[in-house]
CSV table of C-alpha atoms in Angstrom, one decimal:
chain,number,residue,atom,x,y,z
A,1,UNK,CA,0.0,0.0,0.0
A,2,UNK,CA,1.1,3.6,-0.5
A,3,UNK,CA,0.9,4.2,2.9
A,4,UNK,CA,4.2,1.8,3.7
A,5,UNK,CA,5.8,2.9,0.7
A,6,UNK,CA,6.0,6.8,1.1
A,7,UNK,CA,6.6,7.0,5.1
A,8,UNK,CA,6.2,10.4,5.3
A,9,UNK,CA,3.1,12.8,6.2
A,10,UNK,CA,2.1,14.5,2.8
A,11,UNK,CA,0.4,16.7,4.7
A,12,UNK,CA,3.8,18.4,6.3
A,13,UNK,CA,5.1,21.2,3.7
A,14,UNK,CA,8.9,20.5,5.3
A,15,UNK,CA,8.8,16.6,3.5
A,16,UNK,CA,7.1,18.5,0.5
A,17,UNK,CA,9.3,21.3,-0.3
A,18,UNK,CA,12.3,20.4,1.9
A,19,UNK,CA,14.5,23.5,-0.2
A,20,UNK,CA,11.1,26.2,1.2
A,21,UNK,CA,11.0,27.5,4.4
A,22,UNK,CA,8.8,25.9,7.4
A,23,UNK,CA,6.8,29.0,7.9
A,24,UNK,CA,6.6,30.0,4.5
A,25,UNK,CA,5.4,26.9,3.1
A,26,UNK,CA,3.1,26.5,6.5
A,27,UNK,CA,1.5,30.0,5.6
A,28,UNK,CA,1.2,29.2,2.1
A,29,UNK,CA,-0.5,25.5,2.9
A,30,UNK,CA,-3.5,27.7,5.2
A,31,UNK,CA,-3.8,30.5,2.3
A,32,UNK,CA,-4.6,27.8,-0.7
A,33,UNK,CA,-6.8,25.7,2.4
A,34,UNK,CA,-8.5,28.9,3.2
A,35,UNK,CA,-9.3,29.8,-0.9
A,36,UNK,CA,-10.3,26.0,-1.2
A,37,UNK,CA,-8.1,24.7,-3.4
A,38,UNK,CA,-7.5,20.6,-2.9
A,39,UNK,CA,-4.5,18.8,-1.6
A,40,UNK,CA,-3.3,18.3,-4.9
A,41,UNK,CA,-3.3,21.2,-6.5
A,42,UNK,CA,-1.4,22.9,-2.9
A,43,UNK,CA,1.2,20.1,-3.8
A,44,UNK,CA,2.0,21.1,-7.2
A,45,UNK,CA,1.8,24.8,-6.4
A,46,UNK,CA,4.1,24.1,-3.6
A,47,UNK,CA,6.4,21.7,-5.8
A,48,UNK,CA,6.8,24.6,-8.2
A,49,UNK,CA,7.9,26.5,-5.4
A,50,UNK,CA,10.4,24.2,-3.7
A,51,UNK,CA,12.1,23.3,-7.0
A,52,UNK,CA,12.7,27.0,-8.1
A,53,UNK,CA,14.3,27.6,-4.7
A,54,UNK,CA,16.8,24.4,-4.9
A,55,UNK,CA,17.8,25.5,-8.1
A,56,UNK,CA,18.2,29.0,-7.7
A,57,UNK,CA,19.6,28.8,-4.4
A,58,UNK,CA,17.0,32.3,-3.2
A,59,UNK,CA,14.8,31.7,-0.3
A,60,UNK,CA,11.0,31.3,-1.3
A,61,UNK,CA,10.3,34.8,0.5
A,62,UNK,CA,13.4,36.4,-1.4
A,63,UNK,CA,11.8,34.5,-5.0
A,64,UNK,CA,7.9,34.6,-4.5
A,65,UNK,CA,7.5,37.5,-1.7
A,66,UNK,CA,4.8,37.0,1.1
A,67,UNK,CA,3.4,33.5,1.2
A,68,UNK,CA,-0.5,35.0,1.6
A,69,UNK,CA,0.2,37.6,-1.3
A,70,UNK,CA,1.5,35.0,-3.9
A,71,UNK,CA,-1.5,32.9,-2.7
A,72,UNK,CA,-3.8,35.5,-3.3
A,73,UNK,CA,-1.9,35.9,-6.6
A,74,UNK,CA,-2.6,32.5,-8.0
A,75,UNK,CA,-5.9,31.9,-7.5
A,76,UNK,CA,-6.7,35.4,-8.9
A,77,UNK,CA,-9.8,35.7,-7.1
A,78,UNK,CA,-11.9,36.3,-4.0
A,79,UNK,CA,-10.7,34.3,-1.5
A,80,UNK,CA,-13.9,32.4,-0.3
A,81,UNK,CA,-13.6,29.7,3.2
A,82,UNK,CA,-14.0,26.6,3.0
A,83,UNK,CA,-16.5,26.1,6.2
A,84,UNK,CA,-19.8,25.7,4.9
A,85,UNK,CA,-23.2,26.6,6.9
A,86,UNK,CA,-23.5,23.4,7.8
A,87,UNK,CA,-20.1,23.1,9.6
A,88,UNK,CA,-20.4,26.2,11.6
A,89,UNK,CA,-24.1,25.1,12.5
A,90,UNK,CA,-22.1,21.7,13.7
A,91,UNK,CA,-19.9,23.0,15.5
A,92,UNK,CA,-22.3,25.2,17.5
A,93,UNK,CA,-24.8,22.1,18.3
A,94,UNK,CA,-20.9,20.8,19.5
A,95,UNK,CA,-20.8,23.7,22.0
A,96,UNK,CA,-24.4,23.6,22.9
A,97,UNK,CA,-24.1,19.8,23.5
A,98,UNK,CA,-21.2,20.4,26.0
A,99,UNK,CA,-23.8,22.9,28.0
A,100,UNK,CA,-26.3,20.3,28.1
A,101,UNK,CA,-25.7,16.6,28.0
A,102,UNK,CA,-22.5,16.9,30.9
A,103,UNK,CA,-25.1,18.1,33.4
A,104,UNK,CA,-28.2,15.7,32.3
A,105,UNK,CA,-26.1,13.0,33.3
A,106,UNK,CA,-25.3,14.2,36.4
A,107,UNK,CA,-28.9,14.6,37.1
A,108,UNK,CA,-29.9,11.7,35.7
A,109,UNK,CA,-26.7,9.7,37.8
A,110,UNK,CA,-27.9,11.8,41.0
A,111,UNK,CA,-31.2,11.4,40.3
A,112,UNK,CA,-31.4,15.2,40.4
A,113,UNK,CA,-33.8,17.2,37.7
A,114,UNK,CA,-32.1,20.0,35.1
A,115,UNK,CA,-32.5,23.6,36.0
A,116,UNK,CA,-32.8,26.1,33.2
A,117,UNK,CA,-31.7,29.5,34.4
A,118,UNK,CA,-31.5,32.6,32.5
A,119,UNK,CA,-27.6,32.1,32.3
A,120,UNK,CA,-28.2,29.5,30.3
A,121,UNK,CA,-30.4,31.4,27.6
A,122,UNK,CA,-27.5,34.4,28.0
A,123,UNK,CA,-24.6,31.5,27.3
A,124,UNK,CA,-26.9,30.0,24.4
A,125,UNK,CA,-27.6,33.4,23.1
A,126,UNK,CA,-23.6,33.7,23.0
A,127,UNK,CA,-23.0,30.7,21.4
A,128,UNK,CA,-25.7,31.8,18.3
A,129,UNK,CA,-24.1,35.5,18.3
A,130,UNK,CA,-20.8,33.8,17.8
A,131,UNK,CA,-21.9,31.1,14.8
A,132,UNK,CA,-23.4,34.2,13.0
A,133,UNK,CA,-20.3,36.2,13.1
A,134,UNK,CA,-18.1,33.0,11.9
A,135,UNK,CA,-20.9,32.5,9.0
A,136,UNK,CA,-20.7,36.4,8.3
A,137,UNK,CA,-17.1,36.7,8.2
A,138,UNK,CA,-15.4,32.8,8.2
A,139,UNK,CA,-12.3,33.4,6.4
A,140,UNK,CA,-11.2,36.7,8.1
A,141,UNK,CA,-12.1,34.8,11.3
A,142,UNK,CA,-10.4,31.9,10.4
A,143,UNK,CA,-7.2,33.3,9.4
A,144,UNK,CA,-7.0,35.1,12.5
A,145,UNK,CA,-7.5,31.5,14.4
A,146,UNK,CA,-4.3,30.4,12.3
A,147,UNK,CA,-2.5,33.1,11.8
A,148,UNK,CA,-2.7,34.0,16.0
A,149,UNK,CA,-2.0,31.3,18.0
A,150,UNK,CA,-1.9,32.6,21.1
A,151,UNK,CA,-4.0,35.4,20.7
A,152,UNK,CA,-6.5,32.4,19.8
A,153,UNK,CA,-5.8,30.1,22.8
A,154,UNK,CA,-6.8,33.8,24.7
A,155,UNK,CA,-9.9,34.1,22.5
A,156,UNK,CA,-11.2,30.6,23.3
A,157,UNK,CA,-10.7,31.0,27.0
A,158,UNK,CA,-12.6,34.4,26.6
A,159,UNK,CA,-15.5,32.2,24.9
A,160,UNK,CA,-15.7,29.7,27.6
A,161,UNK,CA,-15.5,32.3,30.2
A,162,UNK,CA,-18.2,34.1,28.4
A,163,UNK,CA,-20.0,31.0,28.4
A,164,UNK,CA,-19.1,30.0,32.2
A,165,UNK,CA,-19.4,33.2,34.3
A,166,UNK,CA,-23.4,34.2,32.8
A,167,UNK,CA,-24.5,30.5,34.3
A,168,UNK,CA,-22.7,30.9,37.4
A,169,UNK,CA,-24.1,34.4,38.0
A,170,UNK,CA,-27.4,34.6,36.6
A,171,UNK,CA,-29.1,31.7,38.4
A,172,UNK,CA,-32.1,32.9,38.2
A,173,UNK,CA,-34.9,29.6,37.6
A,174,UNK,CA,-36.5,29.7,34.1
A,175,UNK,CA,-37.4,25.8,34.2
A,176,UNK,CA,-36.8,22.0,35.1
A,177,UNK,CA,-37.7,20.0,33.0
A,178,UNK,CA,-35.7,16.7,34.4
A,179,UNK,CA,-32.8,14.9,33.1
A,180,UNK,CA,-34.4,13.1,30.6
A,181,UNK,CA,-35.1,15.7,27.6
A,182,UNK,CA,-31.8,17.5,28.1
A,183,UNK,CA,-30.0,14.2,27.4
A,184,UNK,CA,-32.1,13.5,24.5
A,185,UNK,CA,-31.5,16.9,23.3
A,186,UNK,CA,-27.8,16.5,24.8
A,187,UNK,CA,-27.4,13.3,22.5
A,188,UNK,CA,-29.0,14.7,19.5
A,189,UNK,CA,-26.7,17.9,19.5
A,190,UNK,CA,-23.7,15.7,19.6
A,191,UNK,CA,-24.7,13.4,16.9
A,192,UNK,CA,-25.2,16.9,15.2
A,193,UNK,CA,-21.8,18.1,15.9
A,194,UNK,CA,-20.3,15.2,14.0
A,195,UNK,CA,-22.7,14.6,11.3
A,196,UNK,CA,-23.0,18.3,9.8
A,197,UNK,CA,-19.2,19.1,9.5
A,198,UNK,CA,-18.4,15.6,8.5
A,199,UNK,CA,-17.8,16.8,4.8
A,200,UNK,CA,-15.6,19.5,5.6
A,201,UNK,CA,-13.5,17.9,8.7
A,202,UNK,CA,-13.5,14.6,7.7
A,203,UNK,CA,-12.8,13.6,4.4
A,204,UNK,CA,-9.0,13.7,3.9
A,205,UNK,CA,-7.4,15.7,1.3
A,206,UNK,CA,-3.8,15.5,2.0
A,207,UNK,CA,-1.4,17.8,0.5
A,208,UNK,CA,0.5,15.3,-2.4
A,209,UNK,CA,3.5,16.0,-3.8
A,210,UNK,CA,3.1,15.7,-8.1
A,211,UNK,CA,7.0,14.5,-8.2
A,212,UNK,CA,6.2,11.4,-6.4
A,213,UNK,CA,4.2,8.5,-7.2
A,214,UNK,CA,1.0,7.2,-5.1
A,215,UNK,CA,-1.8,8.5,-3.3
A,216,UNK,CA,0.1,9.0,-0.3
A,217,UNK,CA,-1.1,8.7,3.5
A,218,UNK,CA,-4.1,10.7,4.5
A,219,UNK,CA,-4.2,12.5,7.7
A,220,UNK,CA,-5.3,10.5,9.9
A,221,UNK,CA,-6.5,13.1,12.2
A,222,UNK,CA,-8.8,14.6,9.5
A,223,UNK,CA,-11.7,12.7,10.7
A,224,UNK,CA,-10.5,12.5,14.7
A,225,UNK,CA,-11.1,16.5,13.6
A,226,UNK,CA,-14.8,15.8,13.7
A,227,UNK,CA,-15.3,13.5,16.4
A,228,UNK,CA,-13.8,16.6,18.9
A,229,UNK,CA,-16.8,17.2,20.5
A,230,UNK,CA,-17.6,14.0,21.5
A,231,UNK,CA,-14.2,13.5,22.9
A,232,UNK,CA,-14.7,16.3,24.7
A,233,UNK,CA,-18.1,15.6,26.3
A,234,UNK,CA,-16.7,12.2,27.4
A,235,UNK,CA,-14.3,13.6,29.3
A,236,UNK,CA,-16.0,16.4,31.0
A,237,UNK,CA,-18.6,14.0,32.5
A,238,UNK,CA,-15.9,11.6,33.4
A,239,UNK,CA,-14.3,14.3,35.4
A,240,UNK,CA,-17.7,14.7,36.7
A,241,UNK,CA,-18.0,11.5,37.8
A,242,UNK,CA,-14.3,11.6,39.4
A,243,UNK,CA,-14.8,14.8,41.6
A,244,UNK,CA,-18.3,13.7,42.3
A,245,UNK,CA,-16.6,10.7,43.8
A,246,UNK,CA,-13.9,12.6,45.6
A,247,UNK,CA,-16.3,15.0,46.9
């Protein structure tokens, strides 16, 4: 299988374009993802890169310029995302999920019911505002997420914070309506957050060098990609369970 015979990860720009610089070819790689342009045709973009630069002997930032401008410049046109409606509506039934099926187990392992409180409606209300703004403006938001890293990591927190502090606050009883719907609706969410972005998270398009031969190996964590929230939701109720036990 092509998968023993070309060792390395396609999807790494360094194996690819060994002669280009790391961060170039890195910045390159997200610019064509963001302007939806497959794995193949990053790899021959990036092939044409690489072998100017070993036979020339310039650096691709001295040869090409900015990785994002000369992007930009070869797809000539508007540079459109590639998340789709569907896999930002995913991903917020993902975040609404982790707000609800975590604490319908707990009631339903406590036999205890599910209060709504108007924290919750302010958290779900923040969790819509914040799906709108990535379907308004996805790639701008995206390219931040990328190009930022740890401004990112700082924006996530400020999410879950925004998320966390309304529910611990505004406790204010709206309604209980037991354990049971919320974990239906918990479940359903989840299956949600996997289903919907399956297309765009999933389906592995690895970057493929045209000067070697075979499909080459696909990422494998393309489709671990969309099985995050369910991850995550296993492990905050286990935690649950485990300081529930300590306690």
């Amino acid at each position: 299988m092509s998968t023993r015979q070309h060792p390395q990860h396609p999807s790494n720009p360094s194996h690819l374009a060994p002669h280009v610089d790391r961060a170039w070819a890195d910045t390159f790689v997200v610019e064509q993802r963001l302007a939806d342009r497959t794995g193949e045709q990053i790899g021959d973009a990036l092939a044409v890169v690489d072998a100017h630069c070993a036979e020339s002997g310039e650096s691709a930032e001295e040869a090409f310029g900015d990785p994002a401008d000369y992007s930009r410049a070869l797809i000539g046109r508007p540079i459109d995302s590639r998340l789709s409606a569907r896999t930002a509506v995913g991903i917020a039934s993902g975040v609404l999920a982790l707000m609800t099926l975590p604490r319908a187990v707990a009631g339903w392992r406590q036999g205890e019911g599910f209060l709504v409180t108007t924290g919750d409606i302010v958290a779900g209300l923040v969790v819509a505002a914040l799906a709108v703004l990535i379907l308004a403006r996805p790639t701008p938001v995206l390219r931040w997420l990328v190009a930022q890293p740890a401004r990112s990591f700082l924006a996530v927190f400020g999410v879950l914070i925004a998320l966390v502090v309304p529910q611990a606050l505004l406790r204010h009883p709206v309604a209980d309506p037991g354990w049971a719907m919320p974990l239906v609706v918990g479940l359903v969410l989840l299956a949600l957050s996997v289903a919907l972005p399956w297309r765009d998270l999933a389906v592995a398009d690895p970057v493929r060098d045209p000067r070697r031969h075979g499909a080459g190996r696909p990422d494998a964590a393309a489709w671990l990609t969309a099985l995050t929230f369910p991850v995550l939701a296993a492990i905050m109720i286990g935690m649950d369970e485990v300081v529930r036990t300590l306690l």
